[in-house]
């Protein structure tokens, strides 16, 4: 891998990590599924997802994730955020107190936007 490619990948990962660094402290106890889908201007689709486990107050809210999943998620999200002409959709599925139901939050960036904005979710 060239130095330029490594630099771009590191920059994309850092951009995506900003989003997860802001989001993770807001999560309650349970296992959360965070997924991203980037559609490039050329029509290519790049998906990624990460499972985030947050312990309850008895374990001081310890957060655990698979590092390779988190790195892939952050890189795909960051690359989508840095690419003009790409649309990005992010979805978070979190457990509710009724274990058989999930709460869903979503964010989106349209083709020429530069920021993720809250999006409505149809389910």
Coordinates of N, CA, C and O in Angstrom, one line a residue, residues 25-72:
X25 N -20.5 7.7 24.2 CA -20.9 8.1 25.5 C -22.4 8.3 25.8 O -22.8 8.2 26.9
X26 N -23.1 8.4 24.7 CA -24.6 8.6 24.9 C -25.4 7.3 24.9 O -26.6 7.3 25.2
X27 N -24.7 6.2 24.7 CA -25.4 4.9 24.6 C -25.7 4.4 26.0 O -24.8 4.5 26.9
X28 N -26.8 3.7 26.2 CA -27.2 3.1 27.4 C -26.7 1.6 27.4 O -26.1 1.2 26.4
X29 N -26.9 0.9 28.5 CA -26.5 -0.5 28.6 C -27.1 -1.3 27.5 O -28.3 -1.1 27.1
X30 N -26.4 -2.3 27.1 CA -26.9 -3.3 26.1 C -26.0 -3.4 24.9 O -24.9 -2.8 24.9
X31 N -26.4 -4.2 23.9 CA -25.6 -4.3 22.7 C -26.3 -3.5 21.6 O -27.5 -3.7 21.3
X32 N -25.5 -2.6 21.0 CA -26.0 -1.7 20.0 C -25.4 -2.1 18.6 O -24.2 -2.4 18.6
X33 N -26.2 -2.0 17.5 CA -25.6 -2.2 16.2 C -25.6 -0.9 15.5 O -26.6 -0.2 15.3
X34 N -24.4 -0.5 15.1 CA -24.2 0.7 14.3 C -23.7 0.4 12.9 O -22.8 -0.4 12.8
X35 N -24.5 0.8 11.9 CA -24.2 0.4 10.6 C -24.1 1.7 9.7 O -24.7 2.7 10.0
X36 N -23.3 1.6 8.7 CA -23.1 2.7 7.7 C -23.2 2.1 6.3 O -22.8 1.0 6.1
X37 N -23.7 2.9 5.4 CA -23.8 2.6 4.0 C -23.4 3.8 3.2 O -24.1 4.8 3.3
X38 N -22.4 3.7 2.4 CA -21.9 4.8 1.6 C -22.1 4.4 0.1 O -21.8 3.3 -0.3
X39 N -22.8 5.3 -0.6 CA -23.0 5.1 -2.1 C -22.2 6.2 -2.8 O -22.4 7.4 -2.6
X40 N -21.2 5.8 -3.5 CA -20.3 6.7 -4.2 C -20.9 7.3 -5.4 O -21.9 6.8 -5.9
X41 N -20.3 8.3 -6.0 CA -20.8 9.0 -7.2 C -20.8 8.0 -8.4 O -21.6 8.2 -9.3
X42 N -19.9 7.0 -8.3 CA -19.8 6.1 -9.4 C -20.8 4.9 -9.2 O -20.8 4.0 -10.0
X43 N -21.6 4.9 -8.1 CA -22.6 3.9 -7.9 C -22.1 2.7 -7.1 O -22.8 1.8 -6.8
X44 N -20.9 2.8 -6.6 CA -20.3 1.7 -5.7 C -20.9 1.8 -4.3 O -21.1 2.9 -3.8
X45 N -21.3 0.7 -3.7 CA -21.8 0.7 -2.3 C -20.8 0.1 -1.4 O -20.3 -1.0 -1.6
X46 N -20.6 0.8 -0.3 CA -19.6 0.4 0.8 C -20.4 0.3 2.1 O -20.7 1.3 2.7
X47 N -20.6 -0.9 2.6 CA -21.3 -1.1 3.9 C -20.2 -1.4 5.0 O -19.2 -2.0 4.7
X48 N -20.6 -1.1 6.2 CA -19.8 -1.5 7.4 C -20.7 -1.5 8.6 O -21.7 -0.7 8.6
X49 N -20.4 -2.3 9.6 CA -21.1 -2.2 10.8 C -20.3 -2.7 12.0 O -19.3 -3.4 11.8
X50 N -20.7 -2.3 13.2 CA -19.9 -2.6 14.4 C -20.9 -2.8 15.5 O -21.9 -2.1 15.6
X51 N -20.7 -3.9 16.3 CA -21.5 -4.2 17.5 C -20.8 -3.5 18.7 O -19.5 -3.6 18.8
X52 N -21.5 -2.7 19.4 CA -21.0 -2.0 20.6 C -21.7 -2.5 21.8 O -22.9 -2.4 21.9
X53 N -21.0 -3.1 22.7 CA -21.6 -3.6 24.0 C -21.3 -2.6 25.1 O -20.1 -2.3 25.3
X54 N -22.3 -2.2 25.8 CA -22.1 -1.2 26.9 C -22.6 -1.9 28.2 O -23.8 -2.4 28.2
X55 N -21.8 -2.0 29.2 CA -22.1 -2.7 30.4 C -23.0 -1.7 31.2 O -23.0 -0.5 31.0
X56 N -23.8 -2.3 32.2 CA -24.6 -1.5 33.0 C -23.8 -0.8 34.1 O -22.6 -0.9 34.2
X57 N -24.5 0.0 35.0 CA -23.8 0.8 36.0 C -23.0 -0.1 37.0 O -22.0 0.4 37.5
X58 N -23.4 -1.4 37.1 CA -22.6 -2.2 38.0 C -21.2 -2.5 37.5 O -20.3 -2.8 38.3
X59 N -21.0 -2.3 36.3 CA -19.6 -2.4 35.7 C -19.1 -1.1 35.2 O -18.3 -1.0 34.3
X60 N -19.7 0.0 35.7 CA -19.2 1.4 35.4 C -19.4 1.7 33.9 O -18.6 2.5 33.4
X61 N -20.3 1.1 33.2 CA -20.6 1.4 31.8 C -19.5 1.1 30.9 O -19.3 1.8 29.9
X62 N -18.7 0.1 31.1 CA -17.6 -0.3 30.3 C -18.1 -0.6 28.9 O -19.1 -1.3 28.7
X63 N -17.4 -0.1 27.9 CA -17.7 -0.2 26.5 C -16.7 -1.2 25.8 O -15.5 -1.1 26.0
X64 N -17.3 -2.2 25.1 CA -16.4 -3.1 24.4 C -16.8 -3.2 22.9 O -18.0 -3.2 22.6
X65 N -15.9 -3.2 22.0 CA -16.1 -3.3 20.6 C -14.9 -4.1 20.0 O -13.9 -4.2 20.6
X66 N -15.2 -4.7 18.9 CA -14.1 -5.4 18.1 C -13.3 -4.4 17.4 O -13.9 -3.7 16.5
X67 N -12.1 -4.2 17.7 CA -11.3 -3.1 17.1 C -11.3 -3.1 15.5 O -11.4 -2.1 14.9
X68 N -11.3 -4.3 14.9 CA -11.2 -4.3 13.4 C -12.6 -3.9 12.9 O -12.6 -3.2 11.9
X69 N -13.7 -4.2 13.6 CA -15.0 -3.7 13.1 C -15.1 -2.2 13.3 O -15.6 -1.5 12.4
X70 N -14.6 -1.7 14.4 CA -14.6 -0.3 14.6 C -13.8 0.5 13.6 O -14.2 1.5 13.1
X71 N -12.6 0.0 13.3 CA -11.7 0.6 12.3 C -12.4 0.6 11.0 O -12.3 1.6 10.2
X72 N -13.0 -0.5 10.6 CA -13.6 -0.6 9.2 C -14.8 0.4 9.2 O -15.0 1.1 8.2

